[in-house]
PDB file of C-alpha atoms and ligand atoms in Angstrom:
ATOM      1  CA  MET F 224      53.930 -11.842 -40.264  1.00  0.00           C
ATOM      2  CA  GLY F 225      50.745 -11.548 -42.147  1.00  0.00           C
ATOM      3  CA  ILE F 226      47.393 -12.826 -43.101  1.00  0.00           C
ATOM      4  CA  ARG F 227      47.387 -16.371 -44.425  1.00  0.00           C
ATOM      5  CA  LYS F 228      45.088 -17.948 -46.955  1.00  0.00           C
ATOM      6  CA  ILE F 229      42.257 -19.851 -45.286  1.00  0.00           C
ATOM      7  CA  ARG F 230      41.746 -23.290 -46.815  1.00  0.00           C
ATOM      8  CA  GLU F 231      38.171 -24.029 -47.759  1.00  0.00           C
ATOM      9  CA  GLU F 232      36.053 -27.160 -47.755  1.00  0.00           C
ATOM     10  CA  GLY F 233      37.141 -29.500 -50.524  1.00  0.00           C
ATOM     11  CA  ASP F 234      40.815 -28.922 -49.762  1.00  0.00           C
ATOM     12  CA  PRO F 235      42.076 -32.375 -48.713  1.00  0.00           C
ATOM     13  CA  ILE F 236      44.281 -30.888 -45.976  1.00  0.00           C
ATOM     14  CA  LEU F 237      41.147 -30.166 -43.924  1.00  0.00           C
ATOM     15  CA  THR F 238      40.357 -33.860 -43.553  1.00  0.00           C
ATOM     16  CA  LYS F 239      43.796 -35.008 -42.406  1.00  0.00           C
ATOM     17  CA  LYS F 240      44.874 -35.775 -38.865  1.00  0.00           C
ATOM     18  CA  CYS F 241      47.489 -33.392 -37.499  1.00  0.00           C
ATOM     19  CA  ARG F 242      50.740 -34.341 -35.790  1.00  0.00           C
ATOM     20  CA  PRO F 243      51.713 -32.947 -32.377  1.00  0.00           C
ATOM     21  CA  VAL F 244      53.844 -29.828 -32.032  1.00  0.00           C
ATOM     22  CA  GLU F 245      57.124 -31.079 -30.568  1.00  0.00           C
ATOM     23  CA  LYS F 246      58.950 -27.873 -29.815  1.00  0.00           C
ATOM     24  CA  MET F 247      58.422 -24.149 -30.046  1.00  0.00           C
ATOM     25  CA  ASN F 248      60.559 -22.190 -32.445  1.00  0.00           C
ATOM     26  CA  LEU F 249      60.433 -18.838 -34.200  1.00  0.00           C
ATOM     27  CA  ARG F 250      58.672 -20.313 -37.210  1.00  0.00           C
ATOM     28  CA  THR F 251      55.841 -21.638 -35.039  1.00  0.00           C
ATOM     29  CA  LYS F 252      55.606 -18.374 -33.058  1.00  0.00           C
ATOM     30  CA  VAL F 253      55.212 -16.457 -36.315  1.00  0.00           C
ATOM     31  CA  LEU F 254      52.614 -18.987 -37.444  1.00  0.00           C
ATOM     32  CA  ILE F 255      50.605 -18.428 -34.249  1.00  0.00           C
ATOM     33  CA  GLN F 256      50.744 -14.632 -34.663  1.00  0.00           C
ATOM     34  CA  ASP F 257      49.638 -15.012 -38.260  1.00  0.00           C
ATOM     35  CA  MET F 258      46.779 -17.274 -37.199  1.00  0.00           C
ATOM     36  CA  PHE F 259      45.487 -14.608 -34.793  1.00  0.00           C
ATOM     37  CA  GLU F 260      45.796 -11.944 -37.496  1.00  0.00           C
ATOM     38  CA  THR F 261      44.059 -14.151 -40.035  1.00  0.00           C
ATOM     39  CA  MET F 262      41.265 -15.052 -37.609  1.00  0.00           C
ATOM     40  CA  TYR F 263      40.566 -11.437 -36.573  1.00  0.00           C
ATOM     41  CA  HIS F 264      40.740 -10.249 -40.182  1.00  0.00           C
ATOM     42  CA  ALA F 265      38.076 -12.814 -41.128  1.00  0.00           C
ATOM     43  CA  TYR F 266      35.918 -11.914 -38.075  1.00  0.00           C
ATOM     44  CA  GLY F 267      36.310 -15.451 -36.786  1.00  0.00           C
ATOM     45  CA  VAL F 268      36.541 -16.598 -33.183  1.00  0.00           C
ATOM     46  CA  GLY F 269      38.777 -19.608 -33.763  1.00  0.00           C
ATOM     47  CA  LEU F 270      41.248 -20.980 -36.284  1.00  0.00           C
ATOM     48  CA  ALA F 271      43.122 -24.273 -36.423  1.00  0.00           C
ATOM     49  CA  GLY F 272      46.445 -25.218 -38.060  1.00  0.00           C
ATOM     50  CA  PRO F 273      45.021 -27.143 -41.022  1.00  0.00           C
ATOM     51  CA  GLN F 274      42.859 -24.150 -41.964  1.00  0.00           C
ATOM     52  CA  VAL F 275      46.069 -22.330 -42.880  1.00  0.00           C
ATOM     53  CA  GLY F 276      47.668 -25.418 -44.390  1.00  0.00           C
ATOM     54  CA  VAL F 277      49.686 -26.563 -41.363  1.00  0.00           C
ATOM     55  CA  LEU F 278      49.075 -30.147 -40.200  1.00  0.00           C
ATOM     56  CA  ARG F 279      50.118 -29.561 -36.609  1.00  0.00           C
ATOM     57  CA  ARG F 280      48.039 -29.797 -33.455  1.00  0.00           C
ATOM     58  CA  LEU F 281      47.586 -26.137 -32.633  1.00  0.00           C
ATOM     59  CA  CYS F 282      44.779 -23.610 -32.749  1.00  0.00           C
ATOM     60  CA  VAL F 283      43.874 -20.114 -31.625  1.00  0.00           C
ATOM     61  CA  ILE F 284      40.570 -19.011 -30.097  1.00  0.00           C
ATOM     62  CA  ASP F 285      39.189 -15.650 -28.981  1.00  0.00           C
ATOM     63  CA  VAL F 286      35.427 -15.671 -28.535  1.00  0.00           C
ATOM     64  CA  ASP F 287      35.008 -12.143 -27.145  1.00  0.00           C
ATOM     65  CA  GLY F 288      37.903 -10.206 -28.671  1.00  0.00           C
ATOM     66  CA  GLU F 289      39.495  -9.890 -25.242  1.00  0.00           C
ATOM     67  CA  HIS F 290      40.729 -13.333 -24.303  1.00  0.00           C
ATOM     68  CA  PRO F 291      43.077 -14.772 -26.918  1.00  0.00           C
ATOM     69  CA  TYR F 292      44.040 -18.376 -26.261  1.00  0.00           C
ATOM     70  CA  VAL F 293      46.669 -20.547 -27.914  1.00  0.00           C
ATOM     71  CA  PHE F 294      46.156 -24.293 -27.583  1.00  0.00           C
ATOM     72  CA  ILE F 295      49.027 -26.606 -28.472  1.00  0.00           C
ATOM     73  CA  ASN F 296      48.442 -30.388 -28.484  1.00  0.00           C
ATOM     74  CA  PRO F 297      45.083 -29.868 -26.739  1.00  0.00           C
ATOM     75  CA  GLU F 298      42.834 -32.547 -25.324  1.00  0.00           C
ATOM     76  CA  ILE F 299      39.444 -32.479 -23.683  1.00  0.00           C
ATOM     77  CA  ILE F 300      39.818 -34.251 -20.358  1.00  0.00           C
ATOM     78  CA  GLU F 301      36.294 -33.710 -19.005  1.00  0.00           C
ATOM     79  CA  GLN F 302      33.005 -32.710 -20.513  1.00  0.00           C
ATOM     80  CA  SER F 303      29.453 -32.317 -19.274  1.00  0.00           C
ATOM     81  CA  GLY F 304      26.068 -30.956 -20.244  1.00  0.00           C
ATOM     82  CA  GLU F 305      24.841 -30.198 -23.702  1.00  0.00           C
ATOM     83  CA  GLN F 306      24.236 -27.138 -25.876  1.00  0.00           C
ATOM     84  CA  THR F 307      22.639 -27.021 -29.299  1.00  0.00           C
ATOM     85  CA  GLY F 308      23.257 -23.990 -31.454  1.00  0.00           C
ATOM     86  CA  GLU F 309      24.219 -22.772 -34.887  1.00  0.00           C
ATOM     87  CA  GLU F 310      27.838 -23.265 -35.775  1.00  0.00           C
ATOM     88  CA  GLY F 311      29.862 -21.910 -38.667  1.00  0.00           C
ATOM     89  CA  CYS F 312      33.436 -22.285 -39.882  1.00  0.00           C
ATOM     90  CA  LEU F 313      35.845 -19.934 -41.653  1.00  0.00           C
ATOM     91  CA  SER F 314      36.589 -22.808 -44.046  1.00  0.00           C
ATOM     92  CA  ILE F 315      32.908 -22.990 -45.079  1.00  0.00           C
ATOM     93  CA  PRO F 316      32.130 -19.277 -45.364  1.00  0.00           C
ATOM     94  CA  GLY F 317      28.569 -18.023 -45.134  1.00  0.00           C
ATOM     95  CA  MET F 318      27.122 -21.348 -44.025  1.00  0.00           C
ATOM     96  CA  CYS F 319      25.940 -22.727 -40.705  1.00  0.00           C
ATOM     97  CA  ALA F 320      24.054 -25.599 -39.107  1.00  0.00           C
ATOM     98  CA  LEU F 321      22.849 -26.708 -35.709  1.00  0.00           C
ATOM     99  CA  VAL F 322      25.409 -28.736 -33.785  1.00  0.00           C
ATOM    100  CA  THR F 323      25.129 -30.208 -30.308  1.00  0.00           C
ATOM    101  CA  ARG F 324      28.250 -29.841 -28.175  1.00  0.00           C
ATOM    102  CA  PRO F 325      29.013 -30.215 -24.473  1.00  0.00           C
ATOM    103  CA  GLU F 326      28.050 -27.143 -22.428  1.00  0.00           C
ATOM    104  CA  HIS F 327      31.180 -27.459 -20.325  1.00  0.00           C
ATOM    105  CA  VAL F 328      34.640 -28.798 -21.090  1.00  0.00           C
ATOM    106  CA  LYS F 329      37.911 -29.039 -19.241  1.00  0.00           C
ATOM    107  CA  VAL F 330      40.885 -28.736 -21.567  1.00  0.00           C
ATOM    108  CA  ARG F 331      44.517 -29.626 -21.099  1.00  0.00           C
ATOM    109  CA  ALA F 332      47.024 -28.116 -23.516  1.00  0.00           C
ATOM    110  CA  LEU F 333      50.391 -26.411 -23.844  1.00  0.00           C
ATOM    111  CA  ASP F 334      50.675 -22.642 -24.141  1.00  0.00           C
ATOM    112  CA  ILE F 335      52.949 -20.727 -26.514  1.00  0.00           C
ATOM    113  CA  ASN F 336      55.889 -21.402 -24.158  1.00  0.00           C
ATOM    114  CA  MET F 337      55.092 -25.134 -24.235  1.00  0.00           C
ATOM    115  CA  GLU F 338      53.982 -24.904 -20.594  1.00  0.00           C
ATOM    116  CA  PRO F 339      51.019 -27.114 -19.677  1.00  0.00           C
ATOM    117  CA  PHE F 340      47.794 -25.470 -18.570  1.00  0.00           C
ATOM    118  CA  GLU F 341      44.204 -26.432 -17.948  1.00  0.00           C
ATOM    119  CA  LEU F 342      41.149 -24.406 -18.805  1.00  0.00           C
ATOM    120  CA  GLU F 343      37.496 -24.812 -17.870  1.00  0.00           C
ATOM    121  CA  ALA F 344      35.207 -23.465 -20.556  1.00  0.00           C
ATOM    122  CA  ASP F 345      31.452 -23.040 -20.918  1.00  0.00           C
ATOM    123  CA  GLY F 346      29.108 -21.914 -23.662  1.00  0.00           C
ATOM    124  CA  LEU F 347      30.680 -20.478 -26.807  1.00  0.00           C
ATOM    125  CA  LEU F 348      34.230 -21.026 -25.561  1.00  0.00           C
ATOM    126  CA  ALA F 349      33.465 -24.704 -24.928  1.00  0.00           C
ATOM    127  CA  ARG F 350      31.890 -24.954 -28.394  1.00  0.00           C
ATOM    128  CA  ALA F 351      34.900 -23.261 -29.977  1.00  0.00           C
ATOM    129  CA  CYS F 352      37.295 -25.672 -28.246  1.00  0.00           C
ATOM    130  CA  CYS F 353      35.335 -28.697 -29.504  1.00  0.00           C
ATOM    131  CA  HIS F 354      35.129 -27.272 -33.032  1.00  0.00           C
ATOM    132  CA  GLU F 355      38.811 -26.304 -33.282  1.00  0.00           C
ATOM    133  CA  PHE F 356      40.111 -29.509 -31.717  1.00  0.00           C
ATOM    134  CA  ASP F 357      37.982 -31.459 -34.213  1.00  0.00           C
ATOM    135  CA  HIS F 358      39.878 -29.676 -37.015  1.00  0.00           C
ATOM    136  CA  LEU F 359      43.091 -31.230 -35.660  1.00  0.00           C
ATOM    137  CA  ASP F 360      41.597 -34.665 -36.340  1.00  0.00           C
ATOM    138  CA  GLY F 361      40.331 -33.669 -39.771  1.00  0.00           C
ATOM    139  CA  ILE F 362      36.719 -33.446 -38.615  1.00  0.00           C
ATOM    140  CA  MET F 363      34.529 -30.665 -40.044  1.00  0.00           C
ATOM    141  CA  TYR F 364      31.331 -29.604 -38.272  1.00  0.00           C
ATOM    142  CA  PRO F 365      28.892 -30.730 -41.021  1.00  0.00           C
ATOM    143  CA  SER F 366      29.669 -34.337 -40.051  1.00  0.00           C
ATOM    144  CA  ARG F 367      28.389 -33.541 -36.538  1.00  0.00           C
ATOM    145  CA  ALA F 368      25.473 -31.307 -37.563  1.00  0.00           C
ATOM    146  CA  LEU F 369      21.845 -32.141 -36.867  1.00  0.00           C
ATOM    147  CA  GLU F 370      20.791 -30.789 -40.274  1.00  0.00           C
ATOM    148  CA  PRO F 371      22.296 -29.991 -43.690  1.00  0.00           C
ATOM    149  CA  ILE F 372      24.418 -26.853 -43.678  1.00  0.00           C
ATOM    150  CA  HIS F 373      22.608 -23.803 -45.024  1.00  0.00           C
ATOM    151  CA  PRO F 374      23.324 -20.122 -45.693  1.00  0.00           C
ATOM    152  CA  VAL F 375      23.621 -18.064 -42.495  1.00  0.00           C
ATOM    153  CA  ASP F 376      20.965 -15.544 -43.541  1.00  0.00           C
ATOM    154  CA  GLN F 377      18.321 -18.115 -44.388  1.00  0.00           C
ATOM    155  CA  GLY F 378      16.784 -18.212 -40.924  1.00  0.00           C
ATOM    156  CA  GLU F 379      13.624 -20.218 -40.461  1.00  0.00           C
ATOM    157  CA  ASP F 380      12.429 -17.859 -37.769  1.00  0.00           C
ATOM    158  CA  GLU F 381      12.711 -14.460 -39.472  1.00  0.00           C
ATOM    159  CA  GLU F 382      11.074 -12.606 -36.614  1.00  0.00           C
ATOM    160  CA  GLU F 383      13.836 -13.316 -34.187  1.00  0.00           C
ATOM    161  CA  ASP F 384      16.329 -11.389 -36.326  1.00  0.00           C
ATOM    162  CA  GLU F 385      19.286 -13.185 -34.817  1.00  0.00           C
ATOM    163  CA  ALA F 386      22.810 -11.991 -35.435  1.00  0.00           C
ATOM    164  CA  PRO F 387      24.847 -14.302 -37.652  1.00  0.00           C
ATOM    165  CA  GLU F 388      26.675 -16.923 -35.664  1.00  0.00           C
ATOM    166  CA  ASP F 389      30.394 -16.479 -35.133  1.00  0.00           C
ATOM    167  CA  GLU F 390      32.564 -18.487 -37.465  1.00  0.00           C
ATOM    168  CA  LEU F 391      34.994 -20.898 -35.902  1.00  0.00           C
TER     169      LEU F 391
HETATM  170 NI1   NI E 275      36.239 -24.279 -38.344  1.00  0.00          NI
END
């Protein structure tokens, strides 16, 4: 177990499409534990396989530090509404940009025991699902952003003094 190196933008692995996870084994369980460790260590709220160099369809998400989710072979089966907010990514550290995502998604995936489950998510959790699942298709958020990516601290509205957005 341990913290893995997070691949950064420019690494070709981040733009490749991942293959499904076919079965659970010890190697994959260790990978998932390492992904949680790596994500928490980097103060992120989500991390996908390719970000640690593994081209498999799996990701981990924990948007509040209390609800860790593992998604294996996930798909969004319903979506509705819209939210526009700043998004960041552990693979593009220190940067962010406005991205519009659905406000609500319904996800179908397998859990760590390869058991199917469904999850309804709103707000940041819905955004995190969209962002992480995009990684599994080699899609990085700048290609969906409404503006060029820019440093997190360079807010246009200084008075609001917003906290930096969570990195996904
Ligand atoms: Ni990301």
